[in-house]
């Protein structure tokens, strides 16, 4: 069987993104991106698929980035954003034929879009600052940067100063626009009230670590703020009569949301749930929009959430707090679009067997079907990994884990194994096609991953168990999972590797400083020296105080005892470090410190740096850089671990 290669994963694997369904349920619009070698960015076009026949139709063909397809309330017009003119612009396209009409053009990106209920206006989000001057001459020296605010930069956006996302309204007939918001914080994902007179908007602070909900008057811009400053709001929706807003979030950062209800007439907030067992999908900042809930009637709300690394559709009764699982998957979905009747739900979907496709669910009949098969031919030619799920019990906790096998796995052979640690630490792995896991598994490695304590999607108590214990019980959970798999005769204990990114990079750096059991390591964008990360990361000043027990001058002994930097000089495991040079989350200095420490200690180490690469460059960076990182990951483990061998082969 042919293995998946870095080139195929980056340049051939396709994904249908940002699906939107017409209010009448007839069409689904989605974005299909294409990456080409040698180009700094991907291009994307908008497609339509008929929900009844499955017939595909390409709507746009410009060599540009077309995005954010949004149907008008009458289902006859599609709004979208494109840079085909050389600048971000908003277009309207009649679906019965004709060319797109440019409604407005801007110097800054347009990052979200929504129609008013009567179709006369569009609301959009775009960066703005009081002293914004996007037309600054190219030959002028860069301006001096002076800040008095702690959230002056953000990963994947760079230096911000006072530049923040703001809400604008544009008249569809005239193209006249006006800015609604003025508070110098990010305003995200505006949602119109049913009467069109106001909008519910997320107002983020501390680089998205905290957020509130603002109800903004659509004419005056005056705002009512909901929720505490240090809380968070992830998803929200207006009730059918506009008198209430249901939202998910918490009054402090716990990485687990509950359901809340705001009453418009009184301004009162009521907590609906106290320990929601599922994690509402709030998206991923700067990359993925939240899955907004949908009211089914005046008390039941439908929403997309994750439980134990798997997606599901759930219904909450906001009066009784009764939670019902309407549909669950062995897979992970993104986006959450419904038609006007809430019969149809469409999402992007990935599982171990397929990836990048659109799944359409019929809530009335219970049926579901895929609208696309974008990668079927590729995955038949290069089959994905086989898989097994298992659990390990530790301290009364069930630690969930998955083992991926090469498609042509032969239990009579002995295989090298790579332990892959997820980021976060409050992230999660699960039932999904992961590019680097599939790369390793289809090229002859067993790939092991788990959700140790601290992983989200298992409830608040499990999620919070990692606080002030990095490198403690979380590390021992992972080692217990690894020890369980090493009992199998086809796993070669002398050829074990470890790989992780972000917090996964922390755990990789920690593991190789604590043990010589690993024969090779690849460490991506590590949290290496927690004290320096506190002051240089875009979120360290807030995230670090929650995770690590306070600032360094309060908890210095803890910082030292739990930083890989304290112990890295004893590392002997051959280690590859990969890091984006524009990383603001785990800044490049973290990788630099690790590289110098290992090099001075006489450890075999290599440092791959990716210019302009943010913390998210493996997802949204230059295609050639993503391909290069995958290739280095694979080659490092091939070089130091080898491939499948007959049992009893020399060197075992």
XYZ file of C-alpha atoms in Angstrom:
652
model
C 0.000 0.000 0.000
C 1.249 3.480 -0.832
C 1.757 5.687 2.243
C 0.516 9.213 2.618
C 3.290 11.712 1.930
C 3.755 15.290 3.140
C 3.137 16.493 -0.404
C -0.166 14.653 -0.697
C -1.361 15.801 2.700
C -0.613 19.469 1.973
C -1.220 19.807 -1.760
C -3.746 17.074 -2.639
C -5.943 16.548 0.410
C -8.954 18.857 0.147
C -11.439 20.116 2.710
C -14.864 21.740 2.412
C -14.894 24.609 4.882
C -17.307 27.142 6.385
C -20.544 25.505 5.173
C -23.697 27.636 5.030
C -27.171 26.362 4.189
C -29.828 28.431 2.459
C -32.830 29.328 4.649
C -35.079 27.282 2.323
C -32.741 24.287 2.681
C -32.152 23.856 -1.051
C -28.449 24.726 -1.279
C -25.324 24.436 0.803
C -22.454 26.825 0.030
C -18.927 26.044 1.106
C -15.325 27.114 0.584
C -12.820 24.853 -1.140
C -9.172 25.854 -0.803
C -6.241 24.788 -2.963
C -2.548 24.972 -2.081
C 0.171 24.864 -4.717
C 3.924 24.349 -4.267
C 5.933 27.551 -4.395
C 3.024 29.828 -3.493
C 2.917 31.809 -0.267
C -0.783 31.214 0.295
C -3.681 29.034 -0.716
C -6.456 30.133 -3.043
C -10.096 29.361 -2.372
C -13.356 29.360 -4.277
C -17.005 28.988 -3.343
C -19.064 25.976 -4.360
C -22.732 25.034 -4.109
C -24.206 21.611 -3.566
C -27.867 20.769 -4.079
C -29.136 19.128 -0.876
C -31.664 16.974 -2.753
C -29.564 15.701 -5.667
C -26.035 16.177 -4.360
C -25.113 17.988 -7.579
C -22.036 20.212 -7.180
C -21.671 23.610 -8.819
C -18.612 25.852 -8.667
C -19.754 29.427 -8.081
C -16.497 31.398 -8.197
C -13.341 30.758 -10.202
C -11.094 33.760 -9.645
C -7.440 33.021 -8.697
C -8.097 34.655 -5.343
C -9.301 33.949 -1.837
C -13.090 33.815 -1.799
C -14.606 33.197 1.634
C -17.526 33.678 4.043
C -20.457 32.624 1.809
C -23.702 33.796 3.426
C -27.231 33.347 2.030
C -29.697 36.214 2.079
C -32.928 35.562 4.015
C -34.794 34.950 0.738
C -32.182 32.325 -0.327
C -31.755 34.091 -3.693
C -28.513 36.020 -3.124
C -25.157 35.002 -1.734
C -22.848 37.475 -0.041
C -19.162 36.629 0.114
C -15.754 38.188 0.649
C -12.918 38.131 -1.887
C -9.542 39.738 -2.512
C -9.854 39.322 -6.318
C -9.524 43.095 -6.740
C -6.261 43.167 -4.796
C -7.995 44.339 -1.619
C -10.615 42.735 0.621
C -14.067 43.411 -0.778
C -17.646 42.363 -0.145
C -19.651 40.976 -3.073
C -23.267 40.037 -3.748
C -24.016 37.211 -6.195
C -27.533 36.429 -7.499
C -27.987 32.653 -7.525
C -30.279 32.699 -10.558
C -27.452 33.983 -12.757
C -25.273 37.029 -13.235
C -21.930 38.382 -12.096
C -20.970 39.285 -8.530
C -21.573 42.912 -7.598
C -18.950 44.620 -5.468
C -20.700 46.245 -2.528
C -17.697 47.754 -0.755
C -13.919 47.537 -0.616
C -11.594 47.904 2.365
C -7.897 48.114 3.168
C -8.242 45.701 6.083
C -9.563 42.098 6.003
C -13.242 41.290 6.468
C -13.386 38.428 8.957
C -17.101 37.797 9.551
C -20.398 38.530 7.833
C -24.159 38.237 8.541
C -27.392 39.385 6.867
C -30.021 41.390 8.731
C -33.355 39.558 9.124
C -35.046 41.665 6.414
C -32.116 41.384 3.988
C -31.589 45.132 3.739
C -28.245 45.245 5.557
C -25.132 43.249 6.202
C -23.039 43.380 9.316
C -19.349 42.603 9.018
C -16.246 42.602 11.199
C -12.979 44.258 10.209
C -9.907 45.609 12.045
C -9.872 49.294 12.975
C -7.790 51.550 15.233
C -8.157 55.241 16.109
C -4.843 56.064 14.429
C -5.170 53.444 11.694
C -3.360 54.401 8.504
C -3.362 51.402 6.148
C -2.361 53.691 3.247
C 1.047 54.512 4.766
C 3.582 54.836 1.916
C 5.661 51.710 1.372
C 8.912 53.709 1.374
C 8.209 55.240 4.786
C 10.029 53.764 7.794
C 7.842 51.655 10.073
C 6.155 53.704 12.783
C 7.434 53.602 16.343
C 5.388 51.238 18.478
C 4.391 52.478 21.904
C 1.899 50.645 24.083
C 0.368 50.968 27.515
C -1.792 47.868 27.257
C -0.725 44.320 28.065
C -2.593 42.728 25.147
C -0.642 44.603 22.489
C 0.062 41.532 20.319
C -1.678 38.296 19.391
C -0.546 35.115 17.746
C -1.481 34.805 14.072
C -2.094 38.577 13.968
C 1.201 40.012 15.217
C 1.607 43.453 16.795
C -1.780 45.062 17.355
C -1.429 48.179 19.458
C -5.021 49.445 19.495
C -5.988 47.702 16.248
C -9.030 45.569 17.053
C -11.923 43.886 15.300
C -14.942 46.163 15.080
C -18.489 45.798 13.839
C -19.664 47.661 10.729
C -23.087 47.809 9.092
C -23.511 48.301 5.343
C -26.679 49.104 3.431
C -27.202 46.510 0.679
C -28.850 48.974 -1.708
C -26.404 51.865 -1.419
C -23.170 50.364 -0.083
C -23.090 53.014 2.651
C -21.259 51.714 5.715
C -20.813 52.841 9.286
C -18.903 51.569 12.285
C -21.048 50.528 15.253
C -18.510 49.737 17.958
C -15.944 51.938 19.673
C -14.562 50.038 22.686
C -10.922 49.179 21.902
C -11.403 45.430 22.269
C -12.066 42.743 19.676
C -15.726 42.443 18.680
C -16.496 39.070 17.146
C -19.304 37.166 15.418
C -22.238 39.634 15.535
C -25.673 38.017 15.477
C -28.818 39.994 14.643
C -31.827 40.072 16.935
C -34.999 38.824 15.183
C -36.334 42.397 14.905
C -33.080 43.651 13.327
C -32.693 46.449 15.879
C -29.727 45.095 17.815
C -26.889 42.616 17.649
C -25.291 40.236 20.129
C -21.512 40.451 19.844
C -18.662 38.758 21.679
C -16.258 41.308 23.199
C -12.905 39.642 23.836
C -10.153 40.811 26.159
C -6.773 39.475 27.305
C -6.152 38.182 23.780
C -9.290 36.087 23.773
C -8.641 34.374 27.098
C -11.645 36.253 28.489
C -14.792 37.553 26.820
C -18.193 39.062 27.456
C -21.360 39.442 25.435
C -22.489 42.866 24.258
C -25.982 43.691 23.047
C -25.347 46.525 20.606
C -28.025 48.875 19.274
C -27.898 48.673 15.473
C -28.454 52.421 15.063
C -26.678 54.166 17.925
C -24.024 51.599 18.763
C -24.820 51.828 22.473
C -24.053 48.555 24.226
C -25.177 46.529 27.219
C -22.453 44.224 28.543
C -23.339 40.736 29.808
C -21.044 38.671 32.007
C -17.971 39.462 34.147
C -14.757 40.797 32.631
C -12.739 37.716 33.598
C -15.378 35.255 32.428
C -15.880 33.947 28.915
C -18.609 33.554 26.340
C -18.204 30.956 23.593
C -21.521 30.608 21.722
C -24.866 32.434 21.802
C -28.235 32.830 20.068
C -31.316 35.022 20.287
C -34.639 33.448 21.244
C -37.300 33.477 18.495
C -39.089 36.446 20.103
C -35.835 38.351 20.742
C -36.534 38.549 24.450
C -33.706 36.270 25.609
C -30.222 35.180 24.674
C -28.911 31.735 25.471
C -25.151 31.555 25.723
C -22.443 29.157 26.812
C -19.501 30.183 28.933
C -18.384 30.614 32.529
C -17.747 33.338 35.068
C -14.061 32.399 35.175
C -11.669 30.516 32.924
C -12.204 26.795 33.518
C -12.012 25.550 29.910
C -15.509 24.099 30.387
C -18.684 26.001 29.621
C -22.163 25.926 31.108
C -25.435 27.217 29.686
C -26.723 30.666 30.701
C -29.818 32.699 29.883
C -30.077 36.515 29.662
C -33.498 38.174 29.944
C -33.771 41.337 27.885
C -36.542 43.009 29.843
C -34.831 42.730 33.231
C -31.178 42.311 32.300
C -31.051 39.313 34.637
C -28.696 36.402 33.931
C -29.699 32.901 35.026
C -27.375 29.926 35.157
C -29.139 27.000 33.455
C -26.556 24.261 34.065
C -23.940 23.782 36.760
C -21.852 20.917 35.386
C -22.504 20.469 31.685
C -21.007 17.087 30.700
C -20.278 18.162 27.111
C -18.089 20.945 25.709
C -19.989 23.376 23.435
C -17.933 24.023 20.310
C -16.661 27.584 20.668
C -14.285 27.348 17.700
C -10.628 28.333 17.742
C -9.560 32.004 17.844
C -8.346 33.429 14.491
C -8.962 30.081 12.728
C -12.400 28.556 13.329
C -15.694 30.302 14.129
C -17.893 28.980 16.954
C -20.800 26.623 16.294
C -23.694 28.882 17.206
C -26.720 27.268 18.888
C -30.225 27.306 17.395
C -33.524 27.735 19.245
C -36.062 25.036 18.293
C -38.929 26.707 20.152
C -39.302 29.034 23.147
C -37.415 26.714 25.526
C -35.375 24.097 23.626
C -31.976 24.905 22.114
C -29.974 22.740 19.711
C -26.178 22.949 19.822
C -22.989 21.201 18.714
C -20.676 19.968 21.458
C -17.783 17.590 22.063
C -17.792 14.691 24.495
C -14.686 12.529 24.962
C -13.130 13.717 21.717
C -16.261 13.166 19.601
C -18.895 15.521 18.182
C -22.588 15.383 18.895
C -25.821 17.316 18.520
C -27.473 18.073 21.848
C -30.725 19.720 22.954
C -30.967 21.658 26.222
C -34.266 22.694 27.817
C -33.476 26.124 29.264
C -36.292 25.832 31.818
C -35.465 22.385 33.266
C -31.774 22.073 32.215
C -32.584 18.644 30.789
C -29.903 17.650 28.277
C -30.651 15.221 25.455
C -28.172 13.729 23.001
C -29.926 13.961 19.645
C -27.059 12.530 17.588
C -23.467 11.470 18.326
C -20.618 10.573 16.000
C -17.354 8.688 15.939
C -15.857 11.767 14.389
C -15.310 15.492 14.841
C -17.317 18.198 13.102
C -16.807 21.919 12.533
C -19.317 24.629 11.793
C -23.019 24.291 12.528
C -25.413 25.609 9.911
C -29.157 25.033 9.828
C -31.971 26.037 7.502
C -34.828 28.278 8.661
C -36.899 25.321 9.876
C -33.950 23.740 11.749
C -34.652 20.495 9.917
C -31.280 20.305 8.194
C -27.880 20.575 9.859
C -24.722 20.737 7.761
C -21.156 20.528 9.089
C -17.633 19.812 7.935
C -16.708 16.356 9.177
C -13.637 14.250 9.795
C -13.166 10.712 11.122
C -10.581 7.971 10.918
C -12.058 6.827 7.590
C -12.629 10.101 5.747
C -11.890 13.793 6.046
C -12.778 17.181 4.595
C -16.364 16.362 3.617
C -19.760 17.909 4.317
C -22.238 15.907 6.383
C -25.946 16.710 6.086
C -28.232 15.549 8.894
C -32.031 15.420 8.676
C -33.356 16.055 12.186
C -36.901 15.081 11.248
C -36.130 11.616 9.892
C -32.819 10.881 11.625
C -31.091 10.270 8.282
C -27.637 11.565 7.473
C -25.507 11.542 4.340
C -22.363 13.061 2.948
C -22.776 15.786 0.348
C -19.190 15.496 -0.884
C -16.509 12.867 -1.367
C -13.501 15.096 -1.896
C -10.760 12.683 -0.875
C -12.268 9.285 -1.575
C -10.014 8.500 -4.539
C -6.891 9.639 -2.667
C -7.699 7.586 0.435
C -8.481 4.502 -1.630
C -5.065 4.792 -3.244
C -3.306 5.623 0.031
C -5.497 4.108 2.769
C -5.541 5.789 6.191
C -4.418 4.118 9.390
C -6.296 1.386 11.190
C -7.220 2.267 14.769
C -8.089 0.994 18.224
C -9.501 2.828 21.242
C -8.701 1.766 24.813
C -8.658 3.125 28.367
C -6.189 3.079 31.246
C -7.399 3.529 34.831
C -5.323 5.799 37.096
C -6.367 7.239 40.444
C -9.983 6.440 39.699
C -9.827 8.244 36.345
C -10.360 6.641 32.954
C -7.647 7.923 30.601
C -8.883 7.508 27.038
C -6.347 6.615 24.348
C -6.129 5.593 20.707
C -3.533 3.518 18.862
C -3.117 3.920 15.096
C -1.699 1.090 13.007
C -0.182 1.092 9.514
C -2.828 0.015 6.982
C -0.771 -3.111 6.184
C -0.040 -3.857 9.852
C 1.458 -7.315 10.456
C 1.375 -8.449 14.127
C 4.291 -10.784 13.526
C 6.612 -7.777 13.034
C 8.051 -5.374 15.603
C 7.132 -1.709 15.088
C 8.558 1.604 16.269
C 6.014 3.707 18.139
C 5.538 7.484 18.425
C 3.631 8.995 21.350
C 1.831 12.167 20.157
C 0.837 14.641 22.910
C -1.903 17.191 22.223
C -1.671 20.903 22.973
C -3.501 23.029 25.465
C -3.073 21.530 28.025
C -6.860 21.807 27.871
C -7.108 20.643 24.296
C -8.149 17.152 23.307
C -7.522 14.497 20.702
C -10.219 12.188 19.442
C -12.009 10.537 16.581
C -10.435 12.493 13.762
C -8.154 12.280 10.760
C -5.007 14.089 11.911
C -2.499 14.818 9.158
C 0.735 14.198 11.059
C -0.639 11.127 12.817
C -1.735 9.674 9.501
C 1.630 10.568 7.969
C 3.505 8.596 10.616
C 1.089 5.666 10.771
C 0.912 5.108 7.018
C 4.717 5.239 6.833
C 5.310 2.319 9.184
C 4.910 3.688 12.728
C 2.461 2.881 15.446
C 1.041 6.181 16.701
C -0.286 6.465 20.242
C -2.237 9.424 21.577
C -4.325 10.005 24.671
C -6.365 12.536 26.607
C -4.616 12.777 29.996
C -6.107 14.708 32.902
C -6.474 18.330 31.906
C -7.943 17.450 28.514
C -11.263 19.114 27.817
C -14.481 17.395 26.641
C -14.635 15.270 29.834
C -16.232 17.817 32.164
C -14.892 20.613 34.341
C -13.423 18.485 37.150
C -11.272 16.396 34.809
C -10.210 19.474 32.845
C -9.010 21.390 35.909
C -6.864 18.570 37.286
C -3.837 19.820 35.335
C -3.726 23.236 37.011
C -0.453 23.726 38.939
C 0.566 20.186 38.023
C 2.234 20.425 34.609
C 4.690 17.562 34.327
C 3.036 15.767 37.256
C 0.038 13.474 37.042
C -0.563 14.493 33.420
C 2.899 13.131 32.563
C 2.259 9.967 34.560
C -1.062 9.454 32.756
C 0.776 9.499 29.447
C 3.500 7.160 30.675
C 0.844 4.738 31.976
C -0.819 4.694 28.553
C 2.569 4.110 26.932
C 3.424 1.317 29.381
C 0.130 -0.398 28.598
C 0.863 -0.431 24.879
C 4.444 -1.612 25.432
C 2.995 -4.870 26.783
C 2.058 -5.800 23.228
C 4.559 -8.055 21.449
C 4.561 -6.071 18.207
C 5.766 -2.835 19.891
C 9.546 -2.446 20.054
C 10.378 -0.830 23.437
C 13.843 0.136 22.207
C 12.378 2.295 19.416
C 9.944 4.699 21.072
C 9.611 8.309 19.983
C 7.689 11.270 21.354
C 6.276 14.281 19.530
C 4.098 17.183 20.564
C 3.359 20.819 19.778
C 2.779 23.755 22.175
C 1.825 22.115 25.499
C 2.601 18.904 23.619
C 6.030 20.454 23.016
C 6.255 21.179 26.737
C 5.509 17.540 27.512
C 8.023 16.369 24.923
C 10.741 18.586 26.407
C 9.747 17.479 29.913
C 9.706 13.766 29.052
C 13.174 13.701 27.480
C 14.579 15.621 30.471
C 13.061 13.125 32.917
C 13.736 9.822 31.154
C 16.012 8.167 28.598
C 13.289 5.779 27.458
C 12.722 7.696 24.206
C 15.025 7.018 21.285
C 13.981 10.161 19.402
C 11.893 13.295 19.945
C 10.370 16.028 17.819
C 9.475 19.093 19.881
C 7.172 21.665 18.306
C 6.923 25.244 19.641
C 7.579 24.196 23.238
C 6.675 25.895 26.500
C 10.250 25.475 27.734
C 11.048 28.154 30.322
C 7.750 29.038 31.987
C 9.081 32.193 33.634
C 10.254 33.763 30.382
C 7.097 32.553 28.650
C 4.981 34.377 31.246
C 6.299 37.734 30.054
C 6.752 37.074 26.332
C 3.721 35.002 25.328
C 0.654 36.916 24.161
C -1.417 35.109 26.817
C 1.245 34.186 29.404
C 0.338 37.045 31.741
C -3.200 35.646 32.179
C -3.031 31.983 31.160
C 0.126 31.468 33.207
C -1.387 32.802 36.396
C -4.291 30.345 36.115
C -2.245 27.335 35.035
C 0.881 27.925 37.126
C -0.466 29.415 40.347
C 0.353 33.089 39.907
C 3.106 35.245 38.393
C 6.739 34.118 38.689
C 7.529 36.396 41.629
C 4.760 34.692 43.609
C 5.393 31.088 42.529
C 9.039 31.099 41.425
C 9.852 27.741 43.034
C 6.926 26.135 41.203
C 8.012 27.655 37.890
C 11.516 26.268 38.312
C 10.354 22.839 39.448
C 7.982 22.443 36.481
C 9.982 24.065 33.653
C 11.777 21.742 31.240
C 14.526 24.409 31.175
C 15.522 23.402 34.709
C 16.300 19.815 33.714
C 16.971 19.951 29.970
C 20.762 19.835 30.393
C 20.453 16.127 31.192
C 18.620 15.303 27.941
C 20.301 12.651 25.779
C 17.440 11.932 23.374
C 18.120 13.046 19.766
C 15.711 15.967 19.361
C 14.374 17.986 16.443
C 12.829 21.357 17.362
C 10.392 22.985 14.920
C 9.172 26.526 15.544
C 7.580 29.448 13.711
C 9.633 32.617 13.969
C 6.484 34.786 14.328
C 5.035 32.653 17.122
C 3.534 34.937 19.777
C 1.904 32.159 21.821
C 5.047 30.125 22.600
C 7.612 32.642 21.302
C 10.614 31.532 19.278
C 12.827 32.271 22.287
C 11.410 29.148 23.933
C 12.756 26.996 21.113
C 16.011 28.959 21.086
C 16.576 28.321 24.795
C 15.930 24.620 24.351
C 18.221 24.369 21.336
C 21.158 26.051 23.104
C 20.666 24.007 26.283
C 20.628 20.678 24.418
C 23.509 21.675 22.183
C 25.674 22.708 25.138
C 24.760 19.451 26.886
C 26.152 17.458 23.963
C 22.756 16.158 22.890
C 22.047 15.587 19.202
C 19.704 18.419 18.312
C 18.470 20.194 15.204
C 16.453 23.422 15.013
C 14.080 24.105 12.090
C 12.783 27.707 12.058
C 9.946 28.877 9.812
C 10.019 32.588 8.833
C 6.671 34.375 9.277
C 5.303 31.238 10.942
C 2.810 31.868 13.751
C 2.019 29.359 16.470
C -0.582 28.021 14.050
C 1.695 27.685 11.026
C 1.075 23.934 10.784
C -2.573 24.806 10.107
C -2.485 28.164 8.321
C 1.151 28.828 7.408
C 2.828 28.797 4.018
C 1.998 25.486 2.305
C 5.663 24.767 1.530
C 6.557 25.324 5.193
C 3.843 22.930 6.350
C 5.074 20.348 3.892
C 8.665 20.835 5.041
C 7.705 20.399 8.722
C 5.860 17.169 7.953
C 8.835 15.892 5.969
C 11.274 16.677 8.786
C 9.003 15.027 11.348
C 8.824 11.854 9.281
C 12.509 11.784 8.359
C 13.660 12.359 11.953
C 11.740 9.375 13.217
C 12.720 7.239 10.228
C 16.369 8.067 10.853
C 16.335 7.388 14.605
C 13.642 4.715 14.951
C 13.691 2.879 11.638
C 10.714 0.899 10.383
C 8.953 -2.416 10.993
C 11.342 -5.311 11.609
C 10.992 -9.078 12.003
C 10.771 -10.171 15.635
C 14.226 -10.865 17.019
C 15.952 -8.704 14.402
C 19.520 -7.563 15.207
C 19.675 -4.605 17.578
C 16.564 -5.502 19.563
